[in-house]
mmCIF file of C-alpha atoms in Angstrom:
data_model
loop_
_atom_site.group_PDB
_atom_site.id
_atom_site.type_symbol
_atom_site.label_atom_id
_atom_site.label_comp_id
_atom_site.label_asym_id
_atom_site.label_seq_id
_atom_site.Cartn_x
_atom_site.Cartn_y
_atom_site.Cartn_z
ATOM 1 C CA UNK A 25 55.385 88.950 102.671
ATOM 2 C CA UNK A 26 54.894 91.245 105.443
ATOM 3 C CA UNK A 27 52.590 93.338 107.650
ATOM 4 C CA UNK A 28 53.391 97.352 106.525
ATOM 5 C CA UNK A 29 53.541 99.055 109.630
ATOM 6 C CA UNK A 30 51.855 101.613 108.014
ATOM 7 C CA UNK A 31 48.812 99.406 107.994
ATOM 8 C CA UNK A 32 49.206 98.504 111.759
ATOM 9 C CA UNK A 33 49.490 101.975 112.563
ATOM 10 C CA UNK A 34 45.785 103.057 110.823
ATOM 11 C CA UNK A 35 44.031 100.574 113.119
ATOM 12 C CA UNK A 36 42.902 102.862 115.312
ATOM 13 C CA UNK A 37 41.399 100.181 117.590
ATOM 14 C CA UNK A 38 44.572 99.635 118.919
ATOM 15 C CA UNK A 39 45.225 103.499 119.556
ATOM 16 C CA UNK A 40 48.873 102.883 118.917
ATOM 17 C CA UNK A 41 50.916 106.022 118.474
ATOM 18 C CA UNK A 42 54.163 106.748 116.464
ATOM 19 C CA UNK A 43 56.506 108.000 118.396
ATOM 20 C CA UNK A 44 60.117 107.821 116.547
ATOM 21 C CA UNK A 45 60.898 106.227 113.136
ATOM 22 C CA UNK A 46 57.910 107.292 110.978
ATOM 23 C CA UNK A 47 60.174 107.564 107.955
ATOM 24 C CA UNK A 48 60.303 103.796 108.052
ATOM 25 C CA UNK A 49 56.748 103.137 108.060
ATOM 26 C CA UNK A 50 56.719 101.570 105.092
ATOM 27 C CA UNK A 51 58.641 98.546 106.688
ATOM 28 C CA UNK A 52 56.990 94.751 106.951
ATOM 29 C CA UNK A 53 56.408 93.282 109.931
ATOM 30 C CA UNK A 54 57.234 89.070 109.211
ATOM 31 C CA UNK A 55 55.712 88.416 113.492
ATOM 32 C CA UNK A 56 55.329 89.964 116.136
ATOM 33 C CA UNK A 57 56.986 88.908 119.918
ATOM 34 C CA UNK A 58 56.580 89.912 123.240
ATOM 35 C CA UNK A 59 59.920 89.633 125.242
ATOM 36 C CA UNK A 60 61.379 92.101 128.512
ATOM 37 C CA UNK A 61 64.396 90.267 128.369
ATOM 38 C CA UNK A 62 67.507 93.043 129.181
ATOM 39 C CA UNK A 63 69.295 91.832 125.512
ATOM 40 C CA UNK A 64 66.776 89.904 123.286
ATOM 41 C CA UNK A 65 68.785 89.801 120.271
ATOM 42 C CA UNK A 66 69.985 86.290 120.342
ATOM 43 C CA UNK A 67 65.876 85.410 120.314
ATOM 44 C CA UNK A 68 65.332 87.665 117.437
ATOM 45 C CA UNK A 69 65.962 86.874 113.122
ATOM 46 C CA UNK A 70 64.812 90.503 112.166
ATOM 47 C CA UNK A 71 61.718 91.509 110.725
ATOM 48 C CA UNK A 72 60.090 91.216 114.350
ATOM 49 C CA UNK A 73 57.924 93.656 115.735
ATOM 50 C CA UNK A 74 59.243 93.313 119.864
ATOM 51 C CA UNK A 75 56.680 94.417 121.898
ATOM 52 C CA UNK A 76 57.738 95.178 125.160
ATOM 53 C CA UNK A 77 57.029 97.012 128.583
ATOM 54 C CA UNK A 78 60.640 97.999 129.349
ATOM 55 C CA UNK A 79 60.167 95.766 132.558
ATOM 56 C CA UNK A 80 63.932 95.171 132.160
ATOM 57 C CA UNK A 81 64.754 98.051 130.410
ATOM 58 C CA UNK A 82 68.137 99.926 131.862
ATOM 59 C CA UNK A 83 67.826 102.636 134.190
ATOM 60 C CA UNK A 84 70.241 104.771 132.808
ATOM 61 C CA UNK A 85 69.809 106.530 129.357
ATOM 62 C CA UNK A 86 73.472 105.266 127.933
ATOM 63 C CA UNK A 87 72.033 101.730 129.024
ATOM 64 C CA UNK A 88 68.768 102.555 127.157
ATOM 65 C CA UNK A 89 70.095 103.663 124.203
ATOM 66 C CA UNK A 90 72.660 100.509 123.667
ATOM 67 C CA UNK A 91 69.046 98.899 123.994
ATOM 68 C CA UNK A 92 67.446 100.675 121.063
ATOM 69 C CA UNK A 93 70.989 100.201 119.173
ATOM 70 C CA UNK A 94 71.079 96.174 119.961
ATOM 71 C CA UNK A 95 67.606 96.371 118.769
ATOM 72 C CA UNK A 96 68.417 98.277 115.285
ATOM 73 C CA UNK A 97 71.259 96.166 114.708
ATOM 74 C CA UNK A 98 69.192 92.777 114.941
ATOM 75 C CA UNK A 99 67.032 93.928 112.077
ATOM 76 C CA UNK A 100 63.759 94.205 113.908
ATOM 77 C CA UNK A 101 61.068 96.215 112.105
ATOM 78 C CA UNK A 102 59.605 98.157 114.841
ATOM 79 C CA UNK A 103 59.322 98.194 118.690
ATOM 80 C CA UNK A 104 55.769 98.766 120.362
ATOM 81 C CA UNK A 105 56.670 100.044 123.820
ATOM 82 C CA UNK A 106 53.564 99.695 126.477
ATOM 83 C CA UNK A 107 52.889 102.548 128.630
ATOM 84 C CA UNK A 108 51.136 102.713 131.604
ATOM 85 C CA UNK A 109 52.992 99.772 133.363
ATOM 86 C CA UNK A 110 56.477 99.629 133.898
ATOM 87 C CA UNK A 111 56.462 103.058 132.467
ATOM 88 C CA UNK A 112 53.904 106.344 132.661
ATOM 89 C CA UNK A 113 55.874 107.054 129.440
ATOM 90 C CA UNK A 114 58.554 105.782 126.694
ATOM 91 C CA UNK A 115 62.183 106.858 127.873
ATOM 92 C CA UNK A 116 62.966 110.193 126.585
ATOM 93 C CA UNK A 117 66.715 108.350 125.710
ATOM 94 C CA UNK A 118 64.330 105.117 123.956
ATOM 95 C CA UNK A 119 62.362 107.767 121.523
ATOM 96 C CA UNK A 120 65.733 109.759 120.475
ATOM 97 C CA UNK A 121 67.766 106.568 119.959
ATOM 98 C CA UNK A 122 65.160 104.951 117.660
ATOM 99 C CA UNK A 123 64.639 108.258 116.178
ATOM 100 C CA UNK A 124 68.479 108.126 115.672
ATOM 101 C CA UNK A 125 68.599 104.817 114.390
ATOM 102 C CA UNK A 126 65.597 105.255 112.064
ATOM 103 C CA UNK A 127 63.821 102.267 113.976
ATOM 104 C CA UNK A 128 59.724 102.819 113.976
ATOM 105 C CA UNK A 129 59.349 103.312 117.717
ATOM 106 C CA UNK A 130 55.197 103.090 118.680
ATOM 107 C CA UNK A 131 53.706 103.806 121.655
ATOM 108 C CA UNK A 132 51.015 101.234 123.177
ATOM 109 C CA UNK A 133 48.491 102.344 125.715
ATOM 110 C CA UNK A 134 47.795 100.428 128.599
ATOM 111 C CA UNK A 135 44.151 99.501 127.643
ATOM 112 C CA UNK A 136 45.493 97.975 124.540
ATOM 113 C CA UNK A 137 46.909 94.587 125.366
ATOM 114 C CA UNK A 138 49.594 93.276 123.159
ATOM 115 C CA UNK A 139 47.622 90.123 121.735
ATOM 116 C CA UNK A 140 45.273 92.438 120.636
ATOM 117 C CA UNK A 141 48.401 93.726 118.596
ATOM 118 C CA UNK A 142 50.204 90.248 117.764
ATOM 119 C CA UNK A 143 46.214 88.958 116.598
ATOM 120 C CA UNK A 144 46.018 91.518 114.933
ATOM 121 C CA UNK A 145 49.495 90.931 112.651
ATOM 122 C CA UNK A 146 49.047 87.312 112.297
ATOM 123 C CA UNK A 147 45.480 87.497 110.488
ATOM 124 C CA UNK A 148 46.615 89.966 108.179
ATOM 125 C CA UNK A 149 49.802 87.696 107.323
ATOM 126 C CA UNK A 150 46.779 84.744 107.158
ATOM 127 C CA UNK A 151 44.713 86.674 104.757
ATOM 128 C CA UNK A 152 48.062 87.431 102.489
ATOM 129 C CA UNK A 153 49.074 83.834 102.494
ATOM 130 C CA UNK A 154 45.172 83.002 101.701
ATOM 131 C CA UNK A 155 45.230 85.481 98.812
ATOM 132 C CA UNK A 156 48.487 84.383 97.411
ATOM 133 C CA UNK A 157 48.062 80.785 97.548
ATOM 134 C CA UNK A 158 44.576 81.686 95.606
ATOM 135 C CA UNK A 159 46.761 83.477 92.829
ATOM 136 C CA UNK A 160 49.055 80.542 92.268
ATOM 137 C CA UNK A 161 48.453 78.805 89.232
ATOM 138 C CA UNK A 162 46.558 74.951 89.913
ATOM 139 C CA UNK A 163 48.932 72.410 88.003
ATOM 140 C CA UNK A 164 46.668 70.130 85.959
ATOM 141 C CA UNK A 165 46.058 66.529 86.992
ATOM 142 C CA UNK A 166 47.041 64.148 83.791
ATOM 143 C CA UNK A 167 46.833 60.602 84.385
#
């Protein structure tokens, strides 16, 4: 059970914009994490949407695109890079390595704040656990 980043993407209240990956839309996000740590793979399971500023993003573009590649290789879904911060824009290197690695890369604009994002993935993983747990057979009482 998973958030389709397909789904995230059509809120348009959160203006977020796809900028590399959209032939992996159709992935789930299982949470979603804010970290700006330089390597935040040993913090990650997969599945994660990272959200992230680049705040300790590398300066260079080889350093940027190990980034992306640690990234891919720890299974995270997607990464939803804020603009308007630490960066006017994503990393020209960022958006061709995820493109590269097939790793949904979305843009996040500055007036959309990244609980707005995470609140937004953990009610719709609420309202599938609601609906499943609905589904589920009720086991009869005998006594």
């Amino acid at each position: 059970m998973g958030v389709s980043l397909t789904w995230l993407t059509r809120r348009r209240e959160l203006g977020l914009t796809v900028l590399a990956g959209r032939s992996a839309l159709d992935r789930e996000v299982v949470w979603a994490h804010s970290i700006e740590l330089a390597d935040p793979t040993p913090w990650l399971s997969g599945g994660e949407l990272l959200l992230t500023t680049g705040l300790r993003l590398p300066g260079t573009p080889a350093g940027q695109r190990a980034y992306v590649a640690r990234l891919a290789g720890a299974g995270v879904a997607a990464v939803a890079f804020g603009t308007g911060l630490s960066h006017a824009q994503v990393p020209a290197a960022v958006v061709a390595a995820a493109e590269e690695a097939g790793l949904p890369l979305l843009e996040v604009p500055l007036p959309t704040p990244f609980v707005a994002i995470t609140k937004a993935v953990m009610e719709r993983l609420a309202e599938q656990s609601y609906r499943d747990s609905c589904r589920r057979p009720r086991r009869s009482r005998r006594g």
